[in-house]
């Protein structure tokens, strides 16, 4: 059974290790590969709440219910937006492929009563106005970056590897990222994103996590844009793993019918 | 009495909704427009849209009344949709008044002909408001990711057209006094007069496509023109003394399809419909009722792509009358393009959009810039403009005097 490459950053940061390689011998790339290749189950459903907070402290709330399924070659994800009112009923579906084929994406807009295929060439777009880009929420393959173990340090009492990742694609939206990874669990703890000029752009912090069906799931995370003083808090609730979500959930029929 | 009826309907909706634990959503909106030329108000409209719906495991329903308040005291209540859904393992059935949308085109209606258009305000209403619901039975049968859809519409609904007095009404010009006979313009609901549509849609990673067909009525009435001649008593020459015009809807067969696929970040879309035996006006004196029947092709090719965080889209549309005769009053080819650019600022507070129709055949255009600011998750303000330019005989240029600026205040719940 192939591991589920769940496409939300909340899950990316939840991997449990279970590896026997001695920690001292690990390179930066090996650490990131362990993060990427974590076992996480076959499917997942959850409710996601995003709180967008601007520099004046003004809050906006986005809510959705999401379902994920991975058959080993195709990971399918469907999201149903439930709030705010003007986007309620909108659904978004993404199919991503383990062979590197570009994602397929569709959106259903209830006002138009139409499913539209949309370009997946928008990884740099911000997701629903949050501080997360689609790429931040995606499943970035370790081979896309050059990784270097910078040091080991303790963050809030947790011993961490600190790994720098520099993209091989010079046009990528970030010049580098630095990730703090729990040495015991290979779960991400914190991540810094640097812009094209090399300046710190965003910091992501894991705020809380839970053990669900034997898998640690991060249930609250904060992304702060240091340059614009925005931040987004993502919270997961009602998380279910391996509940047997059928493939028929990820169809045109369900996009139009809703949750 | 009308107020009591409206109150009664809303009360029933609310009671029903509570009883069934239904979802309530909708909006209240003010829409005010001002004409550039005169400074007169082009529209003053308040709208209350209520959407009551519930989707269960085996059954669902939706009731969507919309109350329009125009000017000082004109009220217009429309039931945009009211239907019941039945869900089975491999198929769904929807019965009731519903809006049905087909095709891949944006802002253009090619295979999207099941729900007729309400053109009382030309093409300006939002696309969810421009369609008229039809009372229909719709069956969707699912075969994996593919769907076979069959629709039966027992009662024909024509397209809504601007009425005399509206700024969108174009007074037709006749060479002689015209008399209208509306006796044949209505279609009696019956099995024989029903409309039937079918569509097979395929939904895959590589491509989405639809194949459709329909046995329908032309949404727009054909004008049967009979000329009356008289003899000039002075010159003893015959002259055209009058026109007897009989609007009548005719049967149409049409078939078509649409597709969309992504190629290296570009979404390519196409759509076409072929009409068999559509009526066109002709100046041929030998033609019966000044009409001629021709096959007609309406198709589109479109491209969607991103440049940075700006979403762009363009479409080329052609209408083509086959076996064309010079006496036909429509052009043999009618070419149009559309352009769309949209940008949403980070944090989703401001939304910029520019949508344009450009008439290539007539050299005219409708340009629609708009900016939306979201005060919060419920309340937004939209400032926009509808700018008509070009040839006054063109589809868009004819409304040059209706160029306007407008504002929409909207509270969603």
XYZ file of C-alpha atoms in Angstrom:
672
model
C 0.000 0.000 0.000
C 1.446 3.264 -1.096
C 1.563 6.019 1.423
C -1.036 8.703 1.041
C 0.575 11.943 -0.085
C -2.007 14.148 1.477
C -2.077 17.502 -0.132
C -2.517 19.753 2.800
C 0.403 21.110 4.653
C -1.309 20.125 7.869
C -0.799 16.537 6.971
C 2.624 16.972 5.426
C 3.803 17.993 8.828
C 2.283 15.013 10.613
C 4.359 12.113 9.426
C 5.461 9.543 11.892
C 8.859 8.126 11.254
C 9.212 4.486 12.177
C 12.571 4.298 10.454
C 15.565 2.406 11.668
C 18.334 4.483 10.174
C 20.475 6.111 12.781
C 19.627 9.780 13.096
C 23.253 10.826 13.149
C 23.816 9.430 9.678
C 20.954 11.201 7.976
C 21.578 13.844 5.335
C 19.237 16.747 4.658
C 17.791 14.917 1.665
C 17.214 11.721 3.646
C 15.369 13.651 6.324
C 13.077 15.334 3.794
C 12.479 12.001 2.032
C 11.359 10.495 5.323
C 8.994 13.405 5.771
C 7.677 12.892 2.216
C 7.368 9.104 2.353
C 5.501 8.836 5.573
C 2.654 6.305 5.927
C -0.567 8.166 6.539
C -3.454 5.916 5.517
C -5.556 5.441 2.408
C -8.093 8.195 2.828
C -9.002 11.113 5.014
C -11.897 13.463 5.605
C -12.024 16.582 7.748
C -13.529 19.993 8.257
C -11.139 22.856 7.677
C -11.535 26.354 9.092
C -9.239 29.140 7.977
C -9.099 32.400 9.876
C -7.541 35.183 7.840
C -6.237 38.075 9.938
C -4.950 41.244 8.303
C -2.569 43.857 9.663
C -5.444 45.725 11.372
C -6.544 42.563 13.136
C -9.661 42.207 10.986
C -10.720 38.575 10.699
C -12.359 36.667 7.866
C -13.455 33.048 8.122
C -13.325 30.382 5.410
C -14.808 26.919 6.035
C -14.808 23.785 3.948
C -15.190 20.043 4.172
C -12.596 17.983 2.352
C -12.161 14.357 1.320
C -8.963 12.669 0.114
C -8.295 9.304 -1.427
C -5.156 7.679 -2.867
C -5.131 4.494 -4.895
C -1.371 4.466 -5.287
C -1.190 6.204 -8.640
C -3.784 8.951 -8.351
C -4.521 11.055 -5.326
C -7.991 12.557 -5.502
C -9.193 15.404 -3.362
C -12.546 17.167 -3.248
C -13.415 20.251 -1.209
C -16.871 21.626 -0.485
C -16.924 25.246 0.638
C -19.444 25.983 3.370
C -18.594 29.572 4.373
C -18.691 32.480 3.745
C -22.177 32.648 2.302
C -21.177 33.929 -1.119
C -18.998 30.889 -1.846
C -21.200 28.306 -0.144
C -21.880 25.394 -2.484
C -18.689 25.893 -4.458
C -16.648 22.729 -4.822
C -13.102 22.121 -6.002
C -11.603 18.824 -7.148
C -7.961 17.980 -7.721
C -6.443 14.796 -9.116
C -2.660 14.527 -8.724
C -0.505 11.805 -10.170
C 2.468 9.931 -8.767
C 4.123 9.812 -12.206
C 4.653 13.565 -12.245
C 1.842 14.349 -14.686
C 0.422 17.818 -13.989
C -2.604 17.900 -11.718
C -6.132 18.014 -13.124
C -8.379 20.553 -11.442
C -12.048 21.447 -11.698
C -14.237 23.955 -9.919
C -18.018 23.968 -9.606
C -19.633 27.364 -9.140
C -23.248 26.989 -7.984
C -24.266 30.360 -9.401
C -23.154 29.239 -12.854
C -24.284 25.624 -12.338
C -21.286 24.558 -14.315
C -18.119 22.568 -13.718
C -15.068 24.253 -15.216
C -11.709 22.660 -15.816
C -9.101 25.107 -14.556
C -5.396 25.379 -15.134
C -3.184 23.738 -12.547
C -0.493 26.256 -13.539
C -1.355 28.483 -10.615
C 0.677 27.037 -7.792
C 1.703 30.516 -6.678
C -1.866 31.719 -6.194
C -3.018 32.234 -2.645
C -5.628 29.699 -1.564
C -8.947 31.434 -0.816
C -7.166 34.654 0.058
C -5.150 32.992 2.811
C -1.387 33.235 3.372
C -0.999 29.702 1.989
C -0.299 29.302 -1.708
C -1.574 26.223 -3.509
C 2.044 25.061 -3.581
C 2.341 25.480 0.196
C -0.616 23.132 0.485
C 0.765 20.689 -2.039
C 3.001 17.679 -1.890
C 6.368 18.965 -3.053
C 8.648 16.175 -4.170
C 12.092 16.075 -2.464
C 13.831 15.949 -5.852
C 12.586 19.435 -6.660
C 14.974 20.981 -4.110
C 18.563 20.629 -2.931
C 18.519 19.872 0.785
C 21.150 20.554 3.416
C 21.109 19.701 7.100
C 22.085 23.005 8.710
C 22.081 22.024 12.375
C 20.134 20.431 15.165
C 18.392 22.536 17.774
C 15.610 22.414 20.305
C 12.350 24.279 19.685
C 9.879 24.465 22.564
C 11.513 21.447 24.153
C 11.434 19.383 20.937
C 14.732 18.252 19.428
C 14.705 19.116 15.741
C 16.670 18.795 12.554
C 16.984 22.120 10.750
C 17.018 21.530 6.980
C 17.512 24.135 4.275
C 15.861 23.428 0.907
C 16.840 25.416 -2.194
C 14.678 24.941 -5.309
C 16.352 23.654 -8.458
C 13.905 25.762 -10.490
C 15.311 29.296 -10.318
C 11.877 30.761 -11.126
C 10.234 29.170 -8.098
C 8.363 31.581 -5.848
C 10.685 31.007 -2.877
C 14.467 31.309 -2.974
C 14.735 28.846 -0.077
C 12.851 27.304 2.817
C 14.132 26.213 6.215
C 12.220 23.483 8.045
C 12.442 22.368 11.673
C 11.602 18.645 11.856
C 10.990 16.647 15.028
C 13.902 14.192 15.309
C 11.785 11.517 16.946
C 8.689 11.624 14.750
C 9.784 13.364 11.533
C 6.873 15.698 11.976
C 7.432 19.281 10.924
C 7.406 21.850 13.714
C 8.175 25.118 11.965
C 9.044 26.350 8.489
C 10.440 29.608 7.120
C 9.863 30.783 3.542
C 12.246 33.257 1.884
C 11.263 35.412 -1.091
C 13.099 35.803 -4.398
C 15.376 38.445 -2.853
C 16.333 36.111 -0.034
C 14.328 38.025 2.589
C 12.138 36.225 5.114
C 8.585 36.199 3.756
C 6.534 33.801 5.874
C 6.823 31.623 8.973
C 4.629 28.612 9.605
C 4.144 27.236 13.117
C 2.436 24.025 14.192
C 0.199 24.867 17.149
C -1.418 21.561 18.049
C -1.734 17.962 16.934
C -3.679 14.799 17.747
C -3.195 11.063 17.373
C -5.989 9.835 15.121
C -6.169 6.176 14.121
C -2.510 5.797 15.037
C -1.363 8.765 12.992
C -0.373 12.117 14.406
C -2.373 14.822 12.674
C -1.593 18.476 13.103
C -4.913 20.096 13.929
C -3.883 23.721 14.133
C -1.251 25.669 12.257
C -0.429 29.337 11.730
C 1.139 30.914 8.662
C 2.372 34.462 9.197
C 3.410 36.781 6.387
C 6.186 38.814 7.998
C 6.353 41.377 5.217
C 2.641 42.238 5.079
C 1.821 41.365 8.673
C -1.010 39.048 7.614
C -1.577 35.702 9.151
C -3.786 32.694 8.571
C -4.776 30.116 11.155
C -5.846 26.733 9.822
C -7.746 24.359 12.079
C -8.842 20.828 11.313
C -11.744 19.130 13.048
C -13.732 15.927 12.675
C -10.714 14.217 11.135
C -11.321 10.641 9.988
C -8.635 8.407 8.520
C -9.188 5.140 6.623
C -12.946 5.464 6.787
C -13.345 3.879 3.350
C -14.190 6.867 1.158
C -15.309 5.433 -2.209
C -13.895 6.577 -5.534
C -17.412 7.682 -6.484
C -17.004 10.590 -4.053
C -14.589 12.232 -6.501
C -16.867 12.719 -9.486
C -18.777 15.351 -11.411
C -21.940 14.055 -9.750
C -20.668 14.797 -6.243
C -19.188 18.165 -7.181
C -22.641 19.305 -8.225
C -24.621 17.620 -5.466
C -22.418 18.841 -2.633
C -21.532 17.297 0.700
C -53.222 40.952 -2.024
C -49.849 40.588 -3.688
C -48.089 41.452 -0.429
C -50.132 38.846 1.405
C -49.228 36.248 -1.205
C -45.538 37.050 -0.892
C -45.660 36.951 2.884
C -47.511 33.655 2.741
C -44.940 32.123 0.425
C -42.050 33.228 2.598
C -43.789 32.039 5.739
C -44.371 28.630 4.231
C -40.762 28.495 3.129
C -39.481 29.363 6.561
C -41.785 26.898 8.315
C -40.916 24.178 5.821
C -37.263 24.959 6.143
C -37.305 24.735 9.909
C -39.304 21.535 9.868
C -36.916 19.831 7.495
C -33.753 21.347 8.972
C -32.998 22.857 5.606
C -30.180 25.204 4.683
C -31.015 28.859 4.210
C -28.842 31.167 2.190
C -29.237 34.080 -0.169
C -28.645 37.766 -0.402
C -30.167 41.224 -0.341
C -28.859 43.547 -3.023
C -29.263 47.084 -4.234
C -28.393 47.730 -7.877
C -28.312 51.306 -9.099
C -27.121 52.400 -12.521
C -26.729 55.803 -14.162
C -26.522 56.484 -17.890
C -23.415 58.354 -18.995
C -25.182 60.406 -21.652
C -28.057 61.857 -19.696
C -27.361 61.179 -16.060
C -30.707 59.402 -15.862
C -31.005 56.300 -13.747
C -30.817 53.249 -15.988
C -31.896 50.928 -13.209
C -32.928 51.116 -9.586
C -33.480 47.616 -8.357
C -33.598 45.957 -4.942
C -33.407 42.193 -4.854
C -34.028 39.619 -2.184
C -32.834 36.160 -3.109
C -33.710 33.274 -0.793
C -32.335 29.804 -1.355
C -33.838 27.062 0.786
C -32.405 23.643 0.119
C -31.674 20.289 1.630
C -29.634 17.411 0.294
C -30.141 14.071 1.991
C -28.996 10.567 1.187
C -31.987 9.717 -0.990
C -33.872 12.938 -1.498
C -33.286 16.637 -1.737
C -35.153 19.770 -2.608
C -34.583 23.392 -3.462
C -36.811 26.437 -3.440
C -35.351 29.668 -4.767
C -37.704 32.647 -4.867
C -36.336 36.000 -5.964
C -38.139 39.201 -5.194
C -37.269 42.173 -7.391
C -38.326 45.662 -6.397
C -38.002 48.231 -9.179
C -38.164 51.990 -8.850
C -40.783 53.180 -6.404
C -43.284 50.409 -6.065
C -42.956 47.774 -8.764
C -42.610 44.282 -7.322
C -41.728 41.191 -9.275
C -41.625 37.801 -7.568
C -39.958 35.021 -9.525
C -39.541 31.422 -8.520
C -36.201 30.868 -10.128
C -36.132 27.216 -9.138
C -38.332 24.839 -7.205
C -37.627 21.153 -7.539
C -37.290 17.816 -5.800
C -34.318 15.491 -6.236
C -34.446 11.727 -5.949
C -31.094 9.960 -5.586
C -30.567 6.333 -6.531
C -27.458 4.219 -6.749
C -26.667 4.921 -10.387
C -29.061 7.681 -11.314
C -30.727 10.839 -10.068
C -34.058 12.356 -11.013
C -34.905 16.038 -10.661
C -38.509 17.118 -11.083
C -39.715 20.706 -11.076
C -38.720 24.131 -12.235
C -34.979 24.173 -12.716
C -32.144 25.923 -14.482
C -30.142 23.599 -16.675
C -26.741 24.694 -17.904
C -24.780 22.903 -20.601
C -21.566 23.531 -22.464
C -18.108 24.959 -21.845
C -18.539 28.511 -23.127
C -18.409 31.564 -20.866
C -20.990 34.260 -21.457
C -22.040 32.718 -24.763
C -24.916 30.306 -25.257
C -24.279 27.608 -27.867
C -25.299 24.172 -26.600
C -26.587 25.899 -23.480
C -30.118 26.139 -24.878
C -32.226 24.115 -22.454
C -33.020 27.029 -20.149
C -34.026 30.044 -22.252
C -32.534 33.469 -21.671
C -34.239 36.455 -20.155
C -32.898 39.292 -22.287
C -35.123 42.014 -20.847
C -31.928 43.773 -19.742
C -29.871 42.541 -22.696
C -26.845 40.477 -21.568
C -26.205 42.529 -18.428
C -27.695 40.433 -15.605
C -25.433 37.979 -13.851
C -25.417 34.686 -15.682
C -27.325 32.941 -12.894
C -30.110 35.505 -13.312
C -30.210 35.688 -17.081
C -31.471 32.122 -17.451
C -35.109 31.244 -17.019
C -36.000 28.098 -15.154
C -37.941 25.454 -17.038
C -40.441 22.968 -15.640
C -38.814 19.689 -16.498
C -38.036 16.136 -15.557
C -34.300 15.500 -15.694
C -32.716 12.081 -15.442
C -28.988 11.649 -14.911
C -27.640 8.133 -15.296
C -24.042 7.620 -14.183
C -21.617 5.223 -15.770
C -18.404 5.659 -13.810
C -17.337 9.243 -14.452
C -19.611 9.525 -17.478
C -23.180 10.772 -17.380
C -26.164 10.277 -19.638
C -28.678 13.055 -19.146
C -32.197 13.068 -20.545
C -34.643 15.954 -20.188
C -38.345 16.227 -20.845
C -39.880 19.705 -20.840
C -43.662 19.522 -21.250
C -44.163 23.291 -21.243
C -42.249 25.515 -23.623
C -40.816 28.758 -22.229
C -39.721 31.392 -24.755
C -36.816 33.784 -24.290
C -37.682 36.992 -22.476
C -37.322 40.071 -24.646
C -37.212 43.803 -23.774
C -40.622 45.372 -23.615
C -41.653 48.702 -25.115
C -40.677 51.438 -22.679
C -37.484 49.692 -21.647
C -34.171 51.290 -22.589
C -33.270 47.912 -24.067
C -36.244 47.829 -26.427
C -35.326 48.582 -30.029
C -38.298 49.826 -32.000
C -38.367 47.869 -35.264
C -38.566 49.914 -38.438
C -41.055 48.842 -41.077
C -41.512 50.143 -44.623
C -45.260 50.261 -44.063
C -47.660 50.248 -41.111
C -47.405 46.900 -39.328
C -50.107 44.909 -37.622
C -49.185 42.103 -35.260
C -51.167 38.913 -34.852
C -50.015 37.176 -31.655
C -52.507 34.301 -31.909
C -49.833 31.785 -32.927
C -47.126 32.863 -30.513
C -48.217 30.599 -27.658
C -47.363 26.892 -27.464
C -49.968 24.837 -25.637
C -48.381 22.515 -23.047
C -48.852 18.937 -24.199
C -46.934 15.778 -24.842
C -46.855 16.589 -28.525
C -45.495 20.059 -27.877
C -42.867 18.889 -25.400
C -39.168 19.563 -25.763
C -36.656 16.751 -25.426
C -32.933 16.987 -24.838
C -30.201 14.426 -24.261
C -26.543 14.725 -23.433
C -23.716 12.292 -22.844
C -20.789 13.756 -20.930
C -17.379 12.206 -20.389
C -15.176 13.344 -17.546
C -11.564 12.163 -17.707
C -8.100 13.325 -16.793
C -7.203 14.029 -20.416
C -10.379 15.726 -21.581
C -13.963 16.529 -20.632
C -16.481 16.478 -23.433
C -20.215 16.455 -24.031
C -22.334 15.348 -26.963
C -25.871 16.687 -27.031
C -29.013 16.725 -29.105
C -32.396 18.336 -28.839
C -35.869 18.398 -30.322
C -36.952 21.818 -29.248
C -38.749 25.022 -30.098
C -36.899 28.097 -31.263
C -36.780 30.336 -28.180
C -37.163 33.361 -30.433
C -40.344 33.740 -32.500
C -40.119 33.781 -36.279
C -41.848 36.791 -37.815
C -44.116 35.680 -40.629
C -44.639 38.769 -42.755
C -47.461 39.141 -45.221
C -47.506 42.216 -47.374
C -50.634 44.148 -48.280
C -50.554 46.132 -51.470
C -52.881 48.854 -52.635
C -53.129 50.895 -55.785
C -52.311 54.564 -55.756
C -55.398 56.271 -57.062
C -53.376 59.023 -58.689
C -50.607 57.024 -60.334
C -52.472 53.731 -60.546
C -49.287 52.053 -59.355
C -49.335 49.381 -56.635
C -47.610 50.235 -53.376
C -46.925 48.528 -50.075
C -49.789 49.558 -47.888
C -49.233 47.443 -44.804
C -47.613 44.464 -43.160
C -49.344 41.690 -41.273
C -46.795 40.143 -38.930
C -47.458 36.861 -37.180
C -44.845 35.839 -34.598
C -44.631 32.065 -34.366
C -42.249 29.648 -32.662
C -41.016 26.781 -34.801
C -39.613 23.379 -34.106
C -35.865 22.910 -34.298
C -33.582 19.908 -34.313
C -30.117 20.560 -33.063
C -27.026 18.555 -32.251
C -23.687 19.546 -30.869
C -20.994 19.106 -28.325
C -18.286 20.724 -26.287
C -14.928 19.891 -24.755
C -12.237 21.252 -22.471
C -8.716 20.046 -21.891
C -5.490 21.380 -20.423
C -2.311 21.655 -22.445
C 0.792 22.895 -20.636
C -1.081 25.230 -18.333
C -3.543 26.414 -20.993
C -7.167 25.256 -20.835
C -8.493 24.828 -24.364
C -12.272 24.839 -24.802
C -14.507 24.264 -27.790
C -18.245 24.104 -28.351
C -20.505 23.788 -31.394
C -24.192 23.394 -32.211
C -25.770 22.618 -35.566
C -29.371 23.662 -36.162
C -31.482 22.025 -38.817
C -33.946 24.264 -40.658
C -33.842 27.496 -38.717
C -35.900 30.354 -40.141
C -34.297 33.611 -41.296
C -35.824 36.795 -42.669
C -35.275 37.429 -46.351
C -35.959 40.262 -48.777
C -36.582 37.804 -51.597
C -40.027 38.855 -52.946
C -40.750 35.268 -53.913
C -40.230 33.955 -50.402
C -43.323 32.872 -48.506
C -43.867 35.133 -45.477
C -40.458 36.745 -46.191
C -38.764 33.721 -44.653
C -36.253 31.131 -45.720
C -35.142 27.996 -43.868
C -31.429 27.308 -43.573
C -29.148 25.151 -41.518
C -27.120 27.119 -39.042
C -23.827 26.509 -37.240
C -22.818 28.224 -34.017
C -19.410 27.408 -32.592
C -16.661 28.655 -30.317
C -12.993 28.104 -29.471
C -11.618 29.426 -26.190
C -8.415 29.561 -24.201
C -7.911 30.137 -20.463
C -4.513 30.848 -18.957
C -2.733 32.670 -16.151
C -0.131 35.405 -16.321
C 1.226 35.694 -12.830
C -1.795 35.964 -10.592
C -4.014 37.367 -13.349
C -6.500 34.949 -14.864
C -7.088 35.515 -18.562
C -9.536 34.028 -20.998
C -10.432 34.641 -24.618
C -13.026 33.112 -26.940
C -13.733 33.316 -30.668
C -17.354 32.710 -31.668
C -18.769 32.312 -35.155
C -22.361 32.042 -36.334
C -22.632 30.695 -39.872
C -25.720 30.336 -42.098
C -25.177 27.470 -44.513
C -26.212 27.714 -48.198
C -26.451 31.442 -47.704
C -28.463 33.670 -50.006
C -27.713 37.354 -50.371
C -31.329 38.240 -49.704
C -31.121 36.996 -46.107
C -31.110 39.950 -43.738
C -28.658 38.335 -41.287
C -24.975 38.177 -42.158
C -23.651 34.896 -43.520
C -20.928 34.993 -40.855
C -21.221 36.771 -37.532
C -17.919 36.775 -35.675
C -17.494 37.772 -32.048
C -14.680 37.562 -29.530
C -14.713 37.763 -25.765
C -11.917 38.734 -23.398
C -11.740 38.258 -19.656
C -9.088 39.375 -17.169
C -9.506 38.828 -13.448
C -7.281 39.578 -10.486
C -7.996 38.922 -6.823
C -5.793 40.670 -4.300
C -4.177 38.696 -1.488
C -6.614 38.281 1.407
C -9.483 38.282 -1.119
C -10.563 41.836 -0.314
C -10.479 43.377 -3.779
C -11.458 41.758 -7.047
C -10.780 43.355 -10.428
C -12.475 42.074 -13.563
C -12.697 43.164 -17.179
C -14.991 41.258 -19.515
C -15.645 42.334 -23.097
C -17.633 41.198 -26.065
C -16.119 42.447 -29.322
C -18.222 42.205 -32.475
C -15.748 41.583 -35.275
C -18.359 41.642 -38.035
C -20.021 44.893 -37.008
C -17.084 46.601 -35.357
C -18.739 47.145 -32.009
C -18.201 46.071 -28.419
C -19.537 45.818 -24.896
C -16.815 46.508 -22.330
C -17.547 45.600 -18.713
C -14.944 46.603 -16.096
C -15.803 46.099 -12.442
C -14.202 46.257 -9.021
C -15.586 44.451 -5.988
C -14.554 45.249 -2.434
C -15.486 42.832 0.335
C -16.099 44.764 3.526
C -16.336 41.470 5.372
C -17.480 37.906 4.791
C -21.060 39.034 4.152
C -21.054 42.540 2.744
C -19.565 43.690 -0.553
C -19.734 46.683 -2.863
C -19.293 46.446 -6.594
C -18.539 49.383 -8.872
C -18.768 48.713 -12.553
C -19.486 50.089 -15.960
C -21.136 48.794 -19.119
C -19.695 50.596 -22.103
C -21.253 50.105 -25.538
C -19.184 51.316 -28.498
C -19.057 50.938 -32.260
C -21.465 50.630 -35.159
C -24.999 51.609 -34.175
C -26.337 48.814 -36.350
C -24.298 46.246 -34.441
C -25.520 43.926 -31.688
C -23.682 45.972 -29.046
C -23.298 49.329 -30.767
C -27.077 49.739 -30.997
C -27.044 50.380 -27.252
C -24.448 53.192 -27.326
C -26.845 55.490 -25.521
C -27.177 52.941 -22.715
C -23.550 53.056 -21.552
C -23.698 53.314 -17.806
C -21.896 53.239 -14.512
C -23.445 51.232 -11.733
C -23.069 50.070 -8.162
C -24.209 46.904 -6.418
C -24.353 46.648 -2.644
C -24.813 43.071 -1.545
C -25.342 41.370 1.781
C -25.032 37.594 1.645
C -26.263 35.235 4.320
